[in-house]
mmCIF file of C-alpha atoms and ligand atoms in Angstrom:
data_model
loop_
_atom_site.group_PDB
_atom_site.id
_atom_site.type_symbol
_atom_site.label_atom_id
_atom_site.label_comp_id
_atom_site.label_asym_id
_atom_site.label_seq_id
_atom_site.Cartn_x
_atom_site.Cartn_y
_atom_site.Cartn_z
ATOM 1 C CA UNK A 15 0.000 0.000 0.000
ATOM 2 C CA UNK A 16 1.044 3.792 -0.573
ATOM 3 C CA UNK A 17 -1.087 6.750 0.960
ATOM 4 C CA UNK A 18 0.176 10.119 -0.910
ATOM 5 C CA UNK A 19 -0.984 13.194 1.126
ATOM 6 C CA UNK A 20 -0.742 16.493 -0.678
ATOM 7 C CA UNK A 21 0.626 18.556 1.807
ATOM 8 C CA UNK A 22 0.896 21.800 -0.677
ATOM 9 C CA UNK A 23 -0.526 21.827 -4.703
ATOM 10 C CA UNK A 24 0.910 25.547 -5.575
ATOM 11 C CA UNK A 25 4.161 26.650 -6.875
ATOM 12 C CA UNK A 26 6.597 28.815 -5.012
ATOM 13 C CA UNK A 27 4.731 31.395 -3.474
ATOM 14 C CA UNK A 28 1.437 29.641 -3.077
ATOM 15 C CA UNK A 29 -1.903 30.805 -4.145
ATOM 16 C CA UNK A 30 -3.174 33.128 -3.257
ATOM 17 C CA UNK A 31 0.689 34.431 -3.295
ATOM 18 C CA UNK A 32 0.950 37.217 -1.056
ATOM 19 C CA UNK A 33 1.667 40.524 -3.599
ATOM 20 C CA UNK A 34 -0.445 38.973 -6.254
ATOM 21 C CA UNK A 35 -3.813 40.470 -7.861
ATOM 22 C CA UNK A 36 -4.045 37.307 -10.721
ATOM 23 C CA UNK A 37 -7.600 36.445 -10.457
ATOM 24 C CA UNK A 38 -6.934 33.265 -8.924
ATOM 25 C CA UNK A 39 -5.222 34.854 -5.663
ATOM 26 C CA UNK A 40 -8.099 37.493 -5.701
ATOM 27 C CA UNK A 41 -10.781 34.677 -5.915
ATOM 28 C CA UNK A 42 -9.397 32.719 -3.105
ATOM 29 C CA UNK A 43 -8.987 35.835 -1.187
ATOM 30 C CA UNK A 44 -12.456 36.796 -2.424
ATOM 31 C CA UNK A 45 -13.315 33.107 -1.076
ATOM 32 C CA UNK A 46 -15.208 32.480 -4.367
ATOM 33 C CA UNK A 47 -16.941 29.276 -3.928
ATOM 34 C CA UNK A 48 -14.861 26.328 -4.528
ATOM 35 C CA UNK A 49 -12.023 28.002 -4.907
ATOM 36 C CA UNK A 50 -9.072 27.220 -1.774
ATOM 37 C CA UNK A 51 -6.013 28.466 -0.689
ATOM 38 C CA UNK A 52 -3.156 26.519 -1.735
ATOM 39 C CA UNK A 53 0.325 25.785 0.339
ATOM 40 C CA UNK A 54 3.723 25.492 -1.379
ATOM 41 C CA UNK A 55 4.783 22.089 -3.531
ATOM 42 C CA UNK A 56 5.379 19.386 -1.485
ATOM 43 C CA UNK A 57 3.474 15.453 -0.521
ATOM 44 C CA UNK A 58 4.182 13.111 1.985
ATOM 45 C CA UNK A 59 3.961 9.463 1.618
ATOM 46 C CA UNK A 60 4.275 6.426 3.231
ATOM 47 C CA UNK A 61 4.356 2.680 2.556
ATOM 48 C CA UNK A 62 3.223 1.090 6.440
ATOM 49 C CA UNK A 63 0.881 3.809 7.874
ATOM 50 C CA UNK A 64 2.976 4.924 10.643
ATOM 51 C CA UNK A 65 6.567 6.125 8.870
ATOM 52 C CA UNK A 66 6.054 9.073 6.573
ATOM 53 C CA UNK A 67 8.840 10.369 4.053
ATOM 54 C CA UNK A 68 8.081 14.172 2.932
ATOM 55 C CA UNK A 69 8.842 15.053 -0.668
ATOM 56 C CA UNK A 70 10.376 18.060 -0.644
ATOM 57 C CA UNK A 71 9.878 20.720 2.583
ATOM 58 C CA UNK A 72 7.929 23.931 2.265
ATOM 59 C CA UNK A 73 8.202 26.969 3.718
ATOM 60 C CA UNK A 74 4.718 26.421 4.434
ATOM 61 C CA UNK A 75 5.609 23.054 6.495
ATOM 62 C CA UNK A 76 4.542 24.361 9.570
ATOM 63 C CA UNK A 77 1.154 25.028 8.406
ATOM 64 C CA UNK A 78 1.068 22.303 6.390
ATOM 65 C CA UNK A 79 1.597 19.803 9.849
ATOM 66 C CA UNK A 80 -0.868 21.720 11.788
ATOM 67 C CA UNK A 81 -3.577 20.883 8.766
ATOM 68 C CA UNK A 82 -3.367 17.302 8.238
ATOM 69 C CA UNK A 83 -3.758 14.937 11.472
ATOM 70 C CA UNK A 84 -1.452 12.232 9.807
ATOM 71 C CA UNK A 85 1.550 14.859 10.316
ATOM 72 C CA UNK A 86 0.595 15.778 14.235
ATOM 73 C CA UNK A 87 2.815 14.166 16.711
ATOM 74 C CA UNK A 88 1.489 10.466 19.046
ATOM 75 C CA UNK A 89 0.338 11.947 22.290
ATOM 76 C CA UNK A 90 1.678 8.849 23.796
ATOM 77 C CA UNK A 91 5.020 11.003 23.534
ATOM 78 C CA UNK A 92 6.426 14.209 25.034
ATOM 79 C CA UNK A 93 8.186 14.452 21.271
ATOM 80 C CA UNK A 94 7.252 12.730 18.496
ATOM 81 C CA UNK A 95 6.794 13.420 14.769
ATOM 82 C CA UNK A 96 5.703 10.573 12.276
ATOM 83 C CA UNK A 97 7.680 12.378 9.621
ATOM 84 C CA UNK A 98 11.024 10.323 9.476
ATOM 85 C CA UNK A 99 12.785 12.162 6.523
ATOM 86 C CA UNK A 100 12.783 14.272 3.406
ATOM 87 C CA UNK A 101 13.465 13.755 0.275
ATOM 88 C CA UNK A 102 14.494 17.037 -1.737
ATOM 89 C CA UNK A 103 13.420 17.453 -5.703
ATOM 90 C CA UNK A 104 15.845 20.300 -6.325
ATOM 91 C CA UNK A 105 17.131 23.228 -4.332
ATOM 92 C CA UNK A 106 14.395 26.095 -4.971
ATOM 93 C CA UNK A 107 13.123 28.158 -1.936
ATOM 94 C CA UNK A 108 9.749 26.267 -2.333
ATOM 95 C CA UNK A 109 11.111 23.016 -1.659
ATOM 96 C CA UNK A 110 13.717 23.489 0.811
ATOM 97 C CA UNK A 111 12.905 26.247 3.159
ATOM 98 C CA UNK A 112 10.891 23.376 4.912
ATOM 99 C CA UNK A 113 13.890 21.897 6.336
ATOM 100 C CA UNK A 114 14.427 25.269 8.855
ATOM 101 C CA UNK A 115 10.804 24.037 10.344
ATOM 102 C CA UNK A 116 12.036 20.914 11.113
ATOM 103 C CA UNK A 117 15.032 21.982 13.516
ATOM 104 C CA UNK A 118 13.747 20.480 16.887
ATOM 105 C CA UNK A 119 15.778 17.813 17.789
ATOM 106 C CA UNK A 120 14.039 15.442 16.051
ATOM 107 C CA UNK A 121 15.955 12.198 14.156
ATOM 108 C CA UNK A 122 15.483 12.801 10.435
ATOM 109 C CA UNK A 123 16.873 11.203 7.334
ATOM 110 C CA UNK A 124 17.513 14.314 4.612
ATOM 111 C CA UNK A 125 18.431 12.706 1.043
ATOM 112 C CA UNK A 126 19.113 14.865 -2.194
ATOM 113 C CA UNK A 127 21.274 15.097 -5.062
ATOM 114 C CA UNK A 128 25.242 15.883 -3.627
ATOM 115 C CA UNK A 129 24.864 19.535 -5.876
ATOM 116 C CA UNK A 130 21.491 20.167 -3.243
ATOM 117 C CA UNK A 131 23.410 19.131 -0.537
ATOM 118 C CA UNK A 132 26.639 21.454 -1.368
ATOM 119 C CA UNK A 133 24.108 24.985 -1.575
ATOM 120 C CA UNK A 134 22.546 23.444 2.125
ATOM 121 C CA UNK A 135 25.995 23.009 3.478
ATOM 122 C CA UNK A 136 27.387 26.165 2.089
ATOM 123 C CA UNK A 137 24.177 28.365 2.983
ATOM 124 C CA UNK A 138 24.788 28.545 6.962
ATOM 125 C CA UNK A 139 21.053 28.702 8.515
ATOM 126 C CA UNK A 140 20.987 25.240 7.523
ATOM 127 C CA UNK A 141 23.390 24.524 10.323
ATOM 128 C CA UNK A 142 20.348 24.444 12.616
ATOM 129 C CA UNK A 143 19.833 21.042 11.649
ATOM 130 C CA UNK A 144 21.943 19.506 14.153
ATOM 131 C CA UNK A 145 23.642 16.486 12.982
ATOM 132 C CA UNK A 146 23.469 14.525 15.880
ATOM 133 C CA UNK A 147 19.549 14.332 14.346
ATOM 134 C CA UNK A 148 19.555 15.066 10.974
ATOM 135 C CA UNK A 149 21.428 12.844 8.813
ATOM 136 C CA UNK A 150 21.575 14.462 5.122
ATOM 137 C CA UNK A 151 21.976 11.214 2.634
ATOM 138 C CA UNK A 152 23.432 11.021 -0.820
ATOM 139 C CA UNK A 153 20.187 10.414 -3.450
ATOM 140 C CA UNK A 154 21.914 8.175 -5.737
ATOM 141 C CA UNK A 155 20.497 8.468 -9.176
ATOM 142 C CA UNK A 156 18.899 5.599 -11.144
ATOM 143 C CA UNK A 157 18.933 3.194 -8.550
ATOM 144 C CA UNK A 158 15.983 1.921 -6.445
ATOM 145 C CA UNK A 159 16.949 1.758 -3.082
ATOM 146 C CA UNK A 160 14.595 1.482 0.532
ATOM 147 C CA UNK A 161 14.386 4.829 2.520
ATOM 148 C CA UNK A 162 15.820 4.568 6.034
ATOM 149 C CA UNK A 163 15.025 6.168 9.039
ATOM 150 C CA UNK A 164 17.940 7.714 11.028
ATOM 151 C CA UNK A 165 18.262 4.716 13.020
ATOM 152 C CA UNK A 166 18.752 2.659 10.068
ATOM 153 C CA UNK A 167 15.473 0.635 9.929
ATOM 154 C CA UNK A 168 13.597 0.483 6.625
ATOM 155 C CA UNK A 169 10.503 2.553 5.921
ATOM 156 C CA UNK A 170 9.249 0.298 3.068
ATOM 157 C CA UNK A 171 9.205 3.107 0.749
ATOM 158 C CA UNK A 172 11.540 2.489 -2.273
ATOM 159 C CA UNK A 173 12.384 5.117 -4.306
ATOM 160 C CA UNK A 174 14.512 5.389 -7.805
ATOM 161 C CA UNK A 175 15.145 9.407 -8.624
ATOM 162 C CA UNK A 176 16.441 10.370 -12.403
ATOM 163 C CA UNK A 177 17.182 13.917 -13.552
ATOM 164 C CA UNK A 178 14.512 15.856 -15.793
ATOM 165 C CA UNK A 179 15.228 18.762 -17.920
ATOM 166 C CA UNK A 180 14.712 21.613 -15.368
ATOM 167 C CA UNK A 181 17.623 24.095 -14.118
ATOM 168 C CA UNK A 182 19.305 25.365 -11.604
ATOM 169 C CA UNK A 183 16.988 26.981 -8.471
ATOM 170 C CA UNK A 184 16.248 30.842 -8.893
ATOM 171 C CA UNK A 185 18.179 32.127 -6.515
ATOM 172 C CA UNK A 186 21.713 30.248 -7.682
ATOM 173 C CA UNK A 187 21.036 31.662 -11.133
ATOM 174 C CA UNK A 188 24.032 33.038 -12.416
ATOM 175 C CA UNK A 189 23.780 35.622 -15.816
ATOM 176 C CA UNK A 190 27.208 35.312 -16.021
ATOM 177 C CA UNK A 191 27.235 31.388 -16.823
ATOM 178 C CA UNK A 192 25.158 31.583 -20.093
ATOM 179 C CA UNK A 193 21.882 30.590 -21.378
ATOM 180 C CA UNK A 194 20.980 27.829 -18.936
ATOM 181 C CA UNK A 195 22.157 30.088 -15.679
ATOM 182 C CA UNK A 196 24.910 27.479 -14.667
ATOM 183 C CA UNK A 197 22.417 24.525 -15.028
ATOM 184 C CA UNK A 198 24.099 21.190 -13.993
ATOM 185 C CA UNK A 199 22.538 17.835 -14.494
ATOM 186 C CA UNK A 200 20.732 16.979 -10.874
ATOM 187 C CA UNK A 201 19.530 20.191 -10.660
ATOM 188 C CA UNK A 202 16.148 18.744 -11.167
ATOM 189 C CA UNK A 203 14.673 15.545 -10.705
ATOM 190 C CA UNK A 204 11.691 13.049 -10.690
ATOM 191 C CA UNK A 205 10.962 10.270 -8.621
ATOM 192 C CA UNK A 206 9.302 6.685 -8.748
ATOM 193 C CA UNK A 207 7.832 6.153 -5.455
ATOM 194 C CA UNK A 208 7.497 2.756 -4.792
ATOM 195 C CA UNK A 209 5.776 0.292 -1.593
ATOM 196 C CA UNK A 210 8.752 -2.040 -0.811
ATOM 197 C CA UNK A 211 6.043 -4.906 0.170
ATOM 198 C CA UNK A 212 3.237 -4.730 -2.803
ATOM 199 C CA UNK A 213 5.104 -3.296 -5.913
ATOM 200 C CA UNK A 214 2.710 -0.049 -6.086
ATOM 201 C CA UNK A 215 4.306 3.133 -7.357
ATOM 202 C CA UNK A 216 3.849 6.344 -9.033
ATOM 203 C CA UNK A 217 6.011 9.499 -10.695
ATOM 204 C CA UNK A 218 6.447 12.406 -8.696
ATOM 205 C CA UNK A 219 7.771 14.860 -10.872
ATOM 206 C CA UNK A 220 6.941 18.503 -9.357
ATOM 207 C CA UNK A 221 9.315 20.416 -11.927
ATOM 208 C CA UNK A 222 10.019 19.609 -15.925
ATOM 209 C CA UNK A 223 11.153 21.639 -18.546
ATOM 210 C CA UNK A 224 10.146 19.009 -21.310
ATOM 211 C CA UNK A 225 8.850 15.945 -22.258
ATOM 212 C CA UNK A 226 11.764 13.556 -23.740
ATOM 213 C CA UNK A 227 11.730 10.040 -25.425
ATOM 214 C CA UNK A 228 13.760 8.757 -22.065
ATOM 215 C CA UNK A 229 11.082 10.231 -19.983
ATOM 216 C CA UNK A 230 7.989 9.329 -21.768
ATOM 217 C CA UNK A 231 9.424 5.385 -21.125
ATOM 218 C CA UNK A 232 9.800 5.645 -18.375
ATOM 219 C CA UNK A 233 6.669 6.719 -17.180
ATOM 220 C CA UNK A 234 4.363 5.230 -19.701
ATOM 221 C CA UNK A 235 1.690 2.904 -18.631
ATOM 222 C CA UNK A 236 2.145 3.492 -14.878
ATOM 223 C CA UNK A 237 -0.652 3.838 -12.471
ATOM 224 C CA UNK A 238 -0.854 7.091 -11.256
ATOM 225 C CA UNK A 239 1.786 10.195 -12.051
ATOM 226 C CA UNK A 240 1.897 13.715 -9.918
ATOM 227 C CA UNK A 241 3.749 16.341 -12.150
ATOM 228 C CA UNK A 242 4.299 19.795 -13.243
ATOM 229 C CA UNK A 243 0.960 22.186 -13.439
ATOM 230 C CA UNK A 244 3.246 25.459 -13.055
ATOM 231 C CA UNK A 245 1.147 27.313 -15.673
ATOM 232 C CA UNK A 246 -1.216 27.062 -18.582
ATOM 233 C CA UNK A 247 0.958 28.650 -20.998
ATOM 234 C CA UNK A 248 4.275 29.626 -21.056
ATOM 235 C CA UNK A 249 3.660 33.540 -21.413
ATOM 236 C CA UNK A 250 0.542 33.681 -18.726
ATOM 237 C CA UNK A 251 2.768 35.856 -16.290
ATOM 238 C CA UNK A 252 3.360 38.329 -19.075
ATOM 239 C CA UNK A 253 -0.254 38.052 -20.337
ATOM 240 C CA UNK A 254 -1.708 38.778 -16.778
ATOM 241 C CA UNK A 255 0.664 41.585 -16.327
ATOM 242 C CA UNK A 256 2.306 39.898 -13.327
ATOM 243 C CA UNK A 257 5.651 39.340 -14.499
ATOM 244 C CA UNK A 258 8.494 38.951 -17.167
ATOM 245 C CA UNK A 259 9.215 35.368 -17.086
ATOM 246 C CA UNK A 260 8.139 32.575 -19.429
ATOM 247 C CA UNK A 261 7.465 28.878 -17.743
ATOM 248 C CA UNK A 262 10.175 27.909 -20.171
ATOM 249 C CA UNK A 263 12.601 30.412 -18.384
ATOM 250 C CA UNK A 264 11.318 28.766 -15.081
ATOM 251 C CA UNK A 265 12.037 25.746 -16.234
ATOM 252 C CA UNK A 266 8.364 24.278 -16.286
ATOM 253 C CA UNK A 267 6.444 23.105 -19.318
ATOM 254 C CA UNK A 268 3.107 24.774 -20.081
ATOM 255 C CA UNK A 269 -0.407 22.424 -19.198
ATOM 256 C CA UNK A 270 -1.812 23.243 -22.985
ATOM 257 C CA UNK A 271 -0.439 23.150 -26.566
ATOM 258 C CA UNK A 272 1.804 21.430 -28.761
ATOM 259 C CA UNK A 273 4.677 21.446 -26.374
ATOM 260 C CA UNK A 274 2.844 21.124 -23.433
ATOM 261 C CA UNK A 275 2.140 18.365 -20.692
ATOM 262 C CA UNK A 276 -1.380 17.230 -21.634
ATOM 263 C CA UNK A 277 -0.436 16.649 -25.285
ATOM 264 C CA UNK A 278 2.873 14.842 -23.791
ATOM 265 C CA UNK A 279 1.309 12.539 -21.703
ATOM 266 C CA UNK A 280 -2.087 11.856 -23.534
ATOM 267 C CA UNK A 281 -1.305 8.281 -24.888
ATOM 268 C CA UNK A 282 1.055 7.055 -22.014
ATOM 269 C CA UNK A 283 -1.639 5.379 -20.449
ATOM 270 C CA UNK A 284 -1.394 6.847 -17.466
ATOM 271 C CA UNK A 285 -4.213 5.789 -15.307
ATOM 272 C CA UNK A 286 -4.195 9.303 -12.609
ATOM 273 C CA UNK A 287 -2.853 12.269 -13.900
ATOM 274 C CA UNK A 288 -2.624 15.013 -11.546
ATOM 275 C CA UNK A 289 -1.362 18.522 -11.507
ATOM 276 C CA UNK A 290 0.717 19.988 -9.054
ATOM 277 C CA UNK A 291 2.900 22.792 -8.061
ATOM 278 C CA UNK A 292 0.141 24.578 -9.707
ATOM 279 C CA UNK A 293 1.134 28.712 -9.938
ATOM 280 C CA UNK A 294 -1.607 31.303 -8.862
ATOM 281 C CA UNK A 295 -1.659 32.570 -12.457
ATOM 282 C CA UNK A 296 -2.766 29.627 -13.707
ATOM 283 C CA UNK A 297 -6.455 29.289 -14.417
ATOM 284 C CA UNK A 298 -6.834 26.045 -14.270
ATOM 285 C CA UNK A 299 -7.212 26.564 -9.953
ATOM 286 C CA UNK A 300 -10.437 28.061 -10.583
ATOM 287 C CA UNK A 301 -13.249 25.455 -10.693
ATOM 288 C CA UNK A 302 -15.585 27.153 -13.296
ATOM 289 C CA UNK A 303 -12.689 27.852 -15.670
ATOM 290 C CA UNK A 304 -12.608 26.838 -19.346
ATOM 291 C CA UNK A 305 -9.110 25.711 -18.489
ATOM 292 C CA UNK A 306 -10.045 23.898 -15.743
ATOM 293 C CA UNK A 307 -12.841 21.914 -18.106
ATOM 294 C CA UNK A 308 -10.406 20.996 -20.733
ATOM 295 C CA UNK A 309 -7.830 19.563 -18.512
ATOM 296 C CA UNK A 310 -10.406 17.578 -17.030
ATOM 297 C CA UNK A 311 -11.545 16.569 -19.918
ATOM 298 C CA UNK A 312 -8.047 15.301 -21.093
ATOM 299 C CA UNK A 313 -8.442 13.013 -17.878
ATOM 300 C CA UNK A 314 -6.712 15.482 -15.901
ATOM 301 C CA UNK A 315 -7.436 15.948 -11.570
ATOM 302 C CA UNK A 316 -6.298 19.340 -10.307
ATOM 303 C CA UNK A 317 -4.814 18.701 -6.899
ATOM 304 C CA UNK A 318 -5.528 20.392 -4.100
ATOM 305 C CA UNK A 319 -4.172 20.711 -0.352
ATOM 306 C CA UNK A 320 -4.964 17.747 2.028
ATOM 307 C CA UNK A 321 -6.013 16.126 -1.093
ATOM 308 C CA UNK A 322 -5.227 12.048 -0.036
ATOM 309 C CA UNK A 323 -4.290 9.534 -2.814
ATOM 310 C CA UNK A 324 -4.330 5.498 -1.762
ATOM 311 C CA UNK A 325 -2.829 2.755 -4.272
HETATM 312 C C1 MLT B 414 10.081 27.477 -9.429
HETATM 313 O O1 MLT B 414 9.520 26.397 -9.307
HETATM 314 O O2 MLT B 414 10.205 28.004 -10.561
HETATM 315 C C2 MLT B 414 10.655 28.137 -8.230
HETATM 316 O O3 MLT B 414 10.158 27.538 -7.076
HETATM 317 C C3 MLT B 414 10.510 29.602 -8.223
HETATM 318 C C4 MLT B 414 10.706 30.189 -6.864
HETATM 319 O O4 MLT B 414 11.779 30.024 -6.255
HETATM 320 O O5 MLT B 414 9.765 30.839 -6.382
HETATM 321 MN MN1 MN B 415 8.941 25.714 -7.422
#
């Protein structure tokens, strides 16, 4: 068995995102009905029901704990947390500002690519994970391998991660390095999410620049797949006056058209498609949308926080 709890569907800043009149973030402000606040990206799994792995650490983490009951501490304990480790997607804000949340003394297993863990070890304030608690892990890639708690037993989550076209998080751009910023494969990656004891897994792939032949094999045919909804199109921020940059120079393929992740994915035979990491621009978070209808209608589910997934 696998139980996938969203913890947070919207890109970095979240949606409503706090400096942001996109009609999405004034709907939800506007608490238009069945529209919600969204969290930042990240999901937390876990293969036994008691040991849960987080994918990636918010800076909304502490929010996102104090929302969902499967996250709250056994009141058997004076300290406890279910959440046993993290597993880190790439090294944006929205993904590993989390990890600050999470400095309590607490045992925790922290795996991610070696270039995640050099910008953790080199940005100080990560220091406040002590290391007598926090073990940070090598993620190897291409190789399935159990997730262990700090103590060393087995989770019976088994994960395999593989780089995806993406680059290098926002705020390690560097102009000076060319075109792709100083982008380094393992910059960005995807996982397969497996249950050590059944076989059941799905794709968690919260950041992709493109679809490629290696990719589409790999994911073809599978069950269920979480990936990419940055934005609609890869202009929108321009369009809706909010900003400069395209998805492509964000490093996030669009929803619609040619080049984008519905027309990608539509004969994989992909049983549950699901977007997240959704951006407040992005009209397919409001429920009465045209968007929203033709995504659905591609076989599409928009995810949304505390949103629970069980294969
Ligand atoms: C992204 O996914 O493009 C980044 O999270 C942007 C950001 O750091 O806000
Ligand atoms: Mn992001």
């Amino acid at each position: 068995m696998l139980k996938v709890l969203v913890l947070g569907s919207a890109a970095g800043g979240g949606s409503p995102q706090w400096n942001c009149n996109s009609d999405v973030s004034i709907a939800v402000r506007d608490k238009e009905v069945g529209t919600s606040p969204r969290t930042q990206s990240s999901i937390a799994v876990t293969a036994n029901g008691s040991d849960w792995f987080l994918f990636n650490a918010s800076p909304d983490l502490g929010s996102q704990i104090l929302n969902n009951k499967q996250m709250h501490p056994d009141k058997n304990f004076s300290r406890h947390s279910p959440i046993s480790g993290v597993v880190l997607t790439n090294g944006d804000v929205d993904h590993v500002a989390g990890l600050l949340t999470l400095r309590e003394r607490q045992d925790l297993a922290v795996y991610a690519h070696p270039r995640v863990h050099s910008v953790l070890k080199e940005n100080s304030i990560f220091n406040v994970l002590n290391p007598d608690y926090v073990d940070r892990r090598e993620l190897p890639m291409n190789k399935s391998f159990e997730l262990l708690k700090k103590n060393g037993e087995g989770s019976d989550l088994v994960i395999e991660a593989f780089e995806v076209p993406g680059k290098i998080a926002l705020w390690l751009e560097d102009e000076s390095k060319g075109e792709n910023f100083g982008t380094q494969e393992g910059d960005t990656i995807g996982l397969k999410i497996s249950s050590k004891k059944d076989n059941k897994f799905f794709f968690y792939i919260p950041a992709c620049a493109k679809m490629t032949d290696e990719l589409s094999e790999r994911i073809k045919e599978c069950e269920m797949i979480l990936f990419d909804g940055t934005l609609w199109k890869n202009d929108e921020m321009a369009s809706k006056n909010v900003g400069e940059k395209t998805g492509q120079r964000m490093g996030h393929m669009n929803n619609s058209g040619e080049d984008g992740s519905m027309e990608a994915l539509k004969d994989l035979k992909i049983n549950k498609k699901i977007y997240i990491h959704i951006n407040t621009t992005n009209p397919i978070l409001l429920p009465s949308s045209d968007e929203r209808k033709i995504v659905e209608e591609n076989g599409w589910q928009v995810s949304y926080d505390g949103m629970e997934i069980n294969l």
